[in-house]
XYZ file of C-alpha atoms in Angstrom:
543
model
C -13.962 11.891 -5.906
C -14.109 10.526 -2.885
C -16.753 11.008 0.404
C -14.570 13.178 2.574
C -17.359 13.433 5.211
C -15.416 10.838 7.199
C -12.018 12.813 6.962
C -13.924 16.182 8.219
C -15.402 14.642 11.240
C -12.273 13.359 12.226
C -10.959 16.847 11.868
C -13.568 18.426 13.698
C -12.944 15.786 16.848
C -9.108 16.485 16.378
C -10.170 20.548 16.934
C -12.208 20.143 19.977
C -10.166 17.535 21.292
C -7.281 20.396 21.036
C -9.898 22.634 23.309
C -10.581 20.433 25.648
C -8.587 16.806 25.672
C -10.131 14.011 27.067
C -9.802 10.052 27.179
C -13.222 9.357 25.638
C -12.862 11.563 22.496
C -9.104 10.679 21.895
C -10.047 7.108 21.953
C -13.178 7.474 19.985
C -10.908 9.647 17.107
C -8.493 6.400 17.271
C -11.275 4.074 16.625
C -12.104 6.161 13.948
C -8.580 6.819 11.931
C -8.528 2.583 12.493
C -11.732 1.208 10.983
C -12.776 4.024 8.362
C -10.338 3.552 5.164
C -11.492 7.287 3.687
C -8.066 8.569 4.271
C -6.473 5.727 2.107
C -5.220 6.704 -1.392
C -4.824 2.684 -3.023
C -4.477 -0.623 -1.441
C -1.883 -0.401 1.323
C -0.958 3.418 0.651
C -1.789 6.223 3.210
C -0.505 9.775 3.750
C 2.040 10.570 6.948
C 2.935 7.571 8.451
C 6.112 8.790 10.455
C 7.727 6.188 12.326
C 10.955 7.625 11.956
C 10.376 11.546 12.610
C 7.768 11.372 15.238
C 10.090 12.814 17.553
C 10.474 15.540 15.406
C 6.568 15.951 14.921
C 6.309 15.945 18.988
C 7.167 19.836 20.390
C 5.726 20.777 17.309
C 2.725 19.133 17.915
C 2.604 20.558 21.450
C 2.739 24.003 20.345
C 0.102 23.976 18.441
C -2.376 20.756 17.444
C -4.648 23.356 15.446
C -2.350 24.459 13.081
C -1.133 21.073 12.219
C -4.677 19.847 11.979
C -5.539 22.624 9.358
C -2.493 21.997 7.435
C -3.459 18.244 7.351
C -7.155 19.004 6.295
C -5.919 20.973 3.532
C -4.069 18.586 2.055
C -6.065 15.593 2.949
C -8.805 17.398 1.077
C -7.029 18.156 -2.100
C -5.601 14.548 -2.538
C -8.527 12.694 -1.165
C -10.921 14.817 -3.826
C -8.449 14.373 -6.943
C -7.500 17.857 -7.352
C -3.644 17.241 -7.125
C -1.925 14.076 -8.209
C -1.377 11.291 -5.672
C 2.597 11.410 -6.481
C 5.099 12.260 -3.690
C 6.476 15.473 -5.484
C 2.548 17.066 -5.611
C 2.046 16.355 -1.956
C 5.468 17.867 -0.804
C 4.637 20.900 -2.855
C 1.096 21.313 -1.414
C 3.064 21.437 1.986
C 5.562 24.268 0.689
C 2.419 26.352 -0.272
C 1.241 26.133 3.170
C 4.344 26.742 4.812
C 4.758 29.722 2.989
C 1.403 30.919 3.607
C 1.227 33.356 6.920
C -2.263 31.928 7.521
C -1.178 28.519 7.943
C 1.969 29.249 9.021
C 3.032 25.377 10.726
C 6.335 25.290 13.188
C 9.786 24.353 11.030
C 9.537 21.434 12.899
C 6.526 20.408 12.050
C 6.903 20.949 8.377
C 10.097 19.174 7.977
C 8.966 16.144 10.017
C 5.468 16.183 7.757
C 7.536 16.912 4.406
C 9.493 13.528 5.038
C 5.926 11.746 5.816
C 5.219 12.714 2.708
C 7.922 11.255 0.954
C 7.586 7.973 2.654
C 3.935 7.862 0.748
C 2.465 5.895 3.829
C -0.336 6.175 6.648
C -1.587 9.334 7.332
C -3.805 8.439 10.487
C -0.500 8.629 12.893
C 1.081 12.174 12.289
C -2.718 13.031 13.500
C -2.920 10.330 16.178
C 0.302 11.399 17.453
C -0.464 15.073 18.277
C -3.909 14.025 19.402
C -2.232 11.509 22.110
C 0.392 13.966 23.032
C -1.642 16.896 23.746
C -4.123 14.484 25.518
C -0.928 12.645 27.532
C 1.206 16.077 27.952
C -2.166 17.652 30.495
C -2.475 14.673 31.939
C 1.288 14.071 33.042
C 0.839 17.884 34.140
C -2.338 17.365 36.432
C -0.119 14.398 37.774
C 2.700 16.312 38.288
C 4.952 14.176 36.836
C 8.759 15.631 35.694
C 8.697 12.221 33.818
C 7.979 12.452 30.103
C 4.555 11.319 28.702
C 3.689 7.876 28.849
C 3.152 8.167 25.241
C 6.434 9.638 24.418
C 8.323 6.765 26.430
C 6.413 4.088 24.592
C 7.612 5.707 21.644
C 11.285 6.006 22.143
C 11.333 1.937 23.640
C 9.244 0.702 20.768
C 9.911 3.308 17.524
C 8.382 0.549 15.212
C 4.996 0.752 16.946
C 1.857 2.764 15.987
C 0.555 5.637 17.612
C -2.394 3.968 18.813
C -0.373 0.827 19.789
C 1.725 3.932 21.756
C -0.858 5.304 22.422
C -2.742 2.037 23.969
C 0.442 1.214 26.490
C 0.414 4.529 27.667
C -3.138 4.258 28.880
C -2.109 1.366 30.640
C 0.904 2.697 32.318
C -1.399 5.202 33.545
C -4.020 3.154 34.762
C -1.148 1.158 36.946
C 0.038 4.315 38.046
C -3.488 5.540 39.321
C -3.626 1.658 41.026
C -0.544 2.302 42.950
C -1.429 5.539 43.739
C -1.694 4.945 47.223
C 1.895 3.606 47.426
C 3.324 6.729 46.071
C 4.565 9.319 48.588
C 2.801 12.813 48.843
C 3.948 16.270 48.301
C 5.914 16.750 51.295
C 5.376 13.524 53.304
C 8.112 12.715 55.190
C 10.191 9.152 55.123
C 8.636 8.585 58.884
C 4.785 9.531 57.277
C 5.451 7.189 54.575
C 6.888 4.123 57.360
C 3.434 4.510 59.598
C 1.205 4.156 56.524
C 3.113 0.969 55.539
C 3.127 -0.182 59.353
C -1.004 0.258 58.928
C -1.256 -1.586 55.885
C 0.734 -4.332 57.091
C -0.553 -4.483 60.491
C -4.181 -4.823 58.579
C -3.016 -7.117 56.527
C -1.485 -9.207 59.771
C -5.143 -9.123 61.315
C -6.473 -11.406 58.624
C -6.270 -15.273 58.771
C -4.749 -17.444 56.286
C -7.891 -18.257 54.080
C -8.562 -14.294 54.188
C -5.035 -13.429 52.670
C -5.520 -16.248 50.218
C -8.296 -14.858 48.820
C -7.117 -11.219 48.801
C -3.498 -12.566 47.021
C -5.728 -14.360 44.695
C -7.849 -11.263 44.165
C -4.527 -9.089 43.647
C -1.309 -11.335 43.084
C 0.170 -7.602 42.879
C -0.672 -7.596 46.830
C 3.080 -7.297 48.733
C 1.568 -6.569 52.072
C -0.736 -9.192 51.856
C 2.320 -11.781 50.521
C 4.595 -10.294 53.677
C 1.554 -11.180 56.285
C 1.057 -14.790 54.816
C 4.830 -15.534 54.924
C 4.856 -14.155 58.364
C 2.045 -16.046 59.227
C 3.641 -19.097 57.506
C 6.753 -19.044 59.499
C 5.117 -18.373 62.703
C 3.606 -21.391 62.942
C 6.952 -23.323 61.272
C 5.447 -24.462 57.696
C 7.868 -25.320 55.485
C 6.544 -23.282 52.610
C 7.775 -20.158 54.630
C 11.448 -21.524 54.149
C 10.854 -21.962 50.883
C 9.542 -18.510 50.097
C 12.401 -17.304 51.783
C 14.979 -19.127 49.275
C 12.739 -17.934 46.251
C 12.817 -14.896 47.124
C 16.798 -14.697 47.523
C 16.760 -15.737 43.571
C 14.368 -12.603 43.258
C 16.764 -10.293 44.294
C 19.388 -11.373 42.253
C 21.453 -13.658 44.672
C 22.445 -17.188 43.618
C 21.486 -20.232 45.757
C 24.287 -22.652 46.680
C 23.601 -26.263 45.711
C 22.734 -27.587 48.816
C 20.014 -24.336 49.044
C 19.109 -25.295 45.343
C 18.691 -29.281 46.523
C 16.567 -28.016 49.458
C 14.263 -25.812 47.698
C 13.323 -28.650 45.266
C 13.053 -31.043 47.598
C 10.366 -28.311 49.726
C 8.832 -27.771 46.363
C 8.701 -31.494 45.345
C 7.244 -32.894 48.763
C 4.344 -30.226 49.352
C 3.267 -29.223 45.894
C 0.456 -30.446 45.745
C -0.753 -29.201 48.991
C 0.140 -25.869 48.132
C -2.046 -26.066 45.359
C -4.929 -28.100 47.272
C -7.140 -29.979 45.166
C -6.667 -28.189 42.038
C -2.849 -29.971 41.612
C -5.329 -32.871 39.915
C -4.771 -30.655 36.743
C -1.358 -30.333 37.054
C 0.846 -32.157 34.773
C 3.793 -33.155 35.937
C 7.320 -31.946 34.219
C 9.821 -34.386 33.165
C 12.847 -35.052 34.686
C 15.100 -34.372 36.881
C 11.915 -32.872 38.498
C 8.286 -33.635 38.299
C 7.089 -30.344 40.201
C 5.440 -27.435 38.523
C 7.246 -24.132 38.600
C 6.916 -21.669 41.810
C 7.578 -18.376 42.688
C 7.396 -16.312 46.079
C 5.572 -19.719 47.237
C 2.987 -19.540 44.588
C 2.381 -21.323 41.508
C 4.350 -19.780 38.497
C 4.176 -22.040 35.348
C 2.307 -25.047 35.019
C 0.098 -26.988 32.212
C -3.124 -28.148 32.856
C -5.111 -31.180 31.413
C -9.165 -30.755 31.455
C -10.841 -33.706 30.765
C -13.691 -33.925 32.650
C -16.904 -31.883 33.944
C -15.296 -32.001 37.383
C -11.760 -31.068 35.899
C -13.833 -27.776 34.676
C -14.616 -27.014 38.353
C -11.441 -27.273 39.261
C -9.834 -25.357 36.482
C -12.188 -22.013 38.254
C -10.062 -22.213 41.621
C -8.542 -19.020 41.912
C -5.108 -20.363 42.641
C -3.822 -20.019 39.248
C -4.362 -16.507 39.592
C -0.491 -16.131 40.037
C 0.616 -18.124 37.394
C 3.133 -16.436 34.355
C 2.902 -19.253 32.212
C -0.282 -21.116 31.419
C -0.013 -24.173 29.146
C -3.754 -25.415 28.813
C -5.712 -26.629 25.391
C -8.703 -24.932 27.381
C -7.267 -22.263 28.743
C -10.439 -20.076 28.019
C -11.664 -21.612 31.068
C -8.978 -21.120 33.370
C -8.027 -17.224 33.194
C -9.763 -15.031 35.299
C -9.146 -11.205 34.943
C -7.218 -11.338 38.404
C -4.457 -12.710 36.357
C -2.352 -9.777 36.372
C 1.083 -12.029 36.417
C 0.277 -13.395 33.318
C 2.715 -13.106 30.212
C 2.785 -16.004 28.516
C 0.073 -18.567 27.176
C 0.407 -21.807 25.555
C -2.665 -24.210 23.708
C -4.414 -25.272 20.752
C -5.958 -22.734 18.214
C -9.669 -23.372 19.679
C -8.010 -22.460 22.739
C -6.669 -19.465 21.124
C -9.909 -18.538 19.912
C -12.112 -19.026 22.936
C -9.001 -16.797 24.928
C -9.510 -14.307 22.241
C -13.460 -13.633 23.252
C -12.960 -12.930 26.894
C -14.224 -9.595 27.672
C -11.147 -8.835 29.804
C -7.572 -7.331 29.104
C -4.355 -8.661 30.743
C -0.768 -8.807 30.175
C -0.056 -11.271 28.407
C 3.042 -10.708 25.723
C 3.777 -14.045 23.961
C 1.689 -16.738 22.598
C 2.040 -20.063 21.568
C -0.587 -22.008 19.142
C -1.035 -25.420 17.810
C -3.073 -24.965 15.448
C -3.461 -29.077 14.846
C -7.283 -28.470 15.825
C -7.884 -26.037 12.854
C -11.077 -25.785 11.192
C -12.443 -22.355 9.076
C -15.055 -21.451 11.906
C -11.607 -20.806 14.500
C -10.450 -18.388 10.971
C -14.199 -16.424 11.427
C -14.072 -16.116 15.678
C -10.259 -14.727 15.960
C -11.231 -12.543 12.792
C -14.485 -11.015 14.579
C -13.038 -10.542 18.456
C -11.445 -7.811 19.770
C -9.072 -10.026 21.598
C -8.872 -7.646 24.749
C -6.522 -10.299 26.879
C -4.179 -10.227 24.058
C -4.207 -6.255 24.131
C -0.373 -6.171 24.847
C 0.657 -9.341 23.261
C 3.878 -8.483 21.466
C 5.132 -12.436 19.977
C 2.911 -15.091 18.134
C 4.688 -18.711 17.762
C 1.851 -20.552 15.575
C 2.388 -24.202 14.375
C -0.025 -24.837 11.349
C -0.576 -28.313 10.035
C -1.359 -27.054 6.369
C -0.865 -23.797 4.281
C -4.848 -23.189 4.420
C -4.915 -22.750 7.969
C -2.853 -19.431 7.727
C -5.852 -17.306 7.325
C -6.480 -16.803 10.981
C -2.915 -15.553 11.586
C -3.202 -12.566 8.463
C -6.681 -11.830 8.623
C -7.077 -10.952 11.779
C -6.000 -8.460 14.311
C -2.691 -10.435 15.295
C -0.654 -8.114 12.148
C -1.622 -5.011 13.453
C -0.678 -5.739 17.073
C 2.169 -7.739 17.203
C 6.077 -7.345 16.731
C 7.194 -10.684 15.527
C 5.544 -13.663 13.875
C 6.924 -17.114 14.116
C 5.215 -19.680 11.779
C 6.420 -23.085 11.620
C 5.136 -26.595 11.156
C 4.138 -26.660 7.000
C 5.447 -24.322 4.160
C 3.108 -21.569 3.457
C 2.817 -19.112 0.727
C 5.127 -16.086 1.461
C 3.748 -13.567 -0.450
C 0.413 -12.800 2.492
C 3.127 -12.700 4.774
C 5.088 -10.171 3.098
C 1.891 -7.953 2.401
C 0.854 -7.925 5.962
C 3.983 -7.243 7.189
C 4.441 -4.142 4.684
C 1.087 -2.851 5.618
C 2.164 -2.973 9.439
C 4.797 -0.779 10.463
C 5.208 -2.076 14.096
C 5.818 -5.577 12.797
C 9.802 -6.225 13.593
C 9.757 -10.105 12.203
C 8.121 -12.638 10.555
C 9.668 -15.697 10.061
C 8.315 -18.806 8.012
C 10.884 -21.995 8.905
C 10.090 -25.582 8.155
C 12.697 -28.300 8.000
C 13.487 -29.175 4.236
C 11.993 -26.217 3.082
C 13.014 -22.608 2.036
C 13.813 -20.596 5.691
C 12.470 -16.855 5.009
C 11.803 -13.881 7.583
C 10.842 -10.381 6.667
C 12.569 -7.950 8.847
C 13.110 -4.209 9.179
C 16.635 -2.670 9.433
C 17.187 0.283 11.302
C 19.106 1.571 8.082
C 16.680 0.650 5.311
C 13.842 2.091 4.322
C 12.560 -0.688 2.410
C 11.819 -4.032 4.400
C 14.132 -7.003 3.591
C 13.783 -10.522 2.709
C 16.056 -12.618 4.345
C 16.254 -16.167 2.610
C 18.716 -18.811 4.686
C 19.662 -21.665 2.553
C 21.307 -23.489 5.464
C 18.497 -25.762 5.932
C 16.661 -26.081 2.882
C 17.176 -26.753 -1.089
C 19.114 -24.045 -3.084
C 16.574 -24.806 -6.428
C 13.628 -24.883 -4.294
C 14.010 -21.901 -2.451
C 14.874 -20.000 -5.316
C 11.726 -21.603 -7.211
C 9.814 -20.188 -4.370
C 11.634 -16.802 -5.058
C 10.381 -16.966 -8.324
C 6.894 -16.351 -7.835
C 7.170 -13.471 -5.409
C 6.377 -10.031 -6.431
C 9.334 -8.090 -4.846
C 8.756 -4.751 -5.503
C 9.752 -1.879 -2.888
C 11.647 -5.288 -1.551
C 15.209 -5.837 -0.432
C 16.230 -9.712 -1.162
C 19.229 -10.605 1.366
C 20.265 -14.420 0.439
C 22.607 -16.279 3.026
C 24.458 -19.203 1.288
C 25.539 -22.189 3.994
C 28.999 -22.406 2.749
C 30.917 -19.722 2.623
C 32.433 -18.760 -0.717
C 36.405 -19.665 -1.681
C 37.262 -16.412 -3.583
C 35.682 -12.783 -4.251
C 34.793 -14.001 -7.797
C 32.425 -16.718 -6.841
C 30.514 -14.154 -4.741
C 30.395 -11.792 -7.273
C 28.946 -14.495 -9.166
C 26.060 -15.584 -7.000
C 25.357 -12.007 -6.546
C 25.251 -11.302 -10.481
C 22.740 -14.439 -11.051
C 20.777 -13.356 -7.798
C 20.303 -9.767 -9.393
C 19.759 -11.647 -12.369
C 16.951 -13.757 -11.390
C 15.394 -11.648 -9.155
C 15.146 -8.579 -10.895
C 11.904 -7.522 -9.864
C 12.941 -6.781 -5.722
C 14.213 -3.310 -5.535
C 17.819 -4.343 -4.598
C 19.678 -8.432 -4.255
C 22.388 -8.996 -1.624
C 23.765 -12.188 -0.936
C 26.279 -13.187 1.836
C 28.474 -15.719 3.166
C 26.882 -17.925 6.298
C 26.275 -14.905 9.150
C 25.518 -15.243 13.129
C 21.937 -14.207 13.155
C 20.819 -12.503 16.547
C 17.292 -13.107 17.203
C 15.950 -10.579 19.684
C 12.117 -11.273 19.053
C 11.846 -14.700 20.159
C 12.252 -17.353 22.647
């Protein structure tokens, strides 16, 4: 019999949260649900994962969190204590009995959703998380007098494959952004005249600052539009060419197309003045290749740059606040450059050691894409990344990793990465596919894992909206067929669909049927085997 004290603690915490919602209690519950494995029935198998039915649960969860928590508690105690068989039919039967009992009557929508979840026989925690977070966010939405759907459900609608924890985390981030922008939101009953007067006051206060003060304010908060407008006005008043560059960049941001003459003018302005605009830290910027050697600027500030840090003096320059406006940083010592003020950063590229250092930073940023060259891999880096909480990458969605050898795969599959990202691309060397398949199946927010190496089998783990089981896609375009098939022979394909794409279109239906028959016979461990002629593969998950 398994110890159910942890489950009981979760249940009590969920009920207290329902009675008096609080962000602290909700965060604690999510951490408990994620870190404690007492809900686990067997390796990788949990109860109640409802990524496709969570919207059905929504209305029921809002109506009665307590009833859902009670019902789930009874089912979990029975399942965990061994009082009922750990099978789908027994679980569905137990839910049916509970639904028939007036004392624990659940809304019909909730019952149907949980039954469907039970038939899937996966993670238990998501259903309870959804109910808890929706209750808390619904209250917060009402308190903020917002009429749109709660941040949590918007996140689930936009990203249906996210776990409840990821959706909740994104919702919290959205709410925090809303708080930061509260001063710019029109208060109830405010007139356009009042709003314009407030904006004029803020702009006037910004214009009263000196140029160094404005730059310091922009670097402290790159989203401060009043400081940016005041800075541009000061530049224009003294005829600074940077003002003209900002005007041209602003036109491209508005969706307008620059003419050939204007594009040439902007490129010449940046090429001539970018070192002056960056200041002493320009020494660290690696010139780009032709046709232009200058880094990328946006709205008059550094936006994309590759930095080279080689000495102690370079380390001091790397701390220059001028890099606060970067959206894409390429650097093998990025952990030295990053600051909590880099609110625009979305992409980070560098070495594995740099990635490990960034994972250990204590603050959160908005980076969604990372490129990692793991040629400097060492076992200690696996341990550092695995032990980190990586708040900087709290919003990471896509990882591109270039590995020197198969043994360098551990920092990906044995860390927080598979639980957080949506897409993983592995390049550089052939890697064993079974670990990738295991983490893909266990983490439902993952949409894609692609392993692609020239001359080796190109294989992709993917989810299709119309398929319940994950799909292993094998493209024979750039790999030897026998080499690819030999790799598949060693794979346990239970509960997987195998899709093989041939590089040459079959001449007739008979040839395609022969391919299908041979594949089914050879790879019988898979739930289903499909073969196809070449198709265009649409990749919406990477760059």
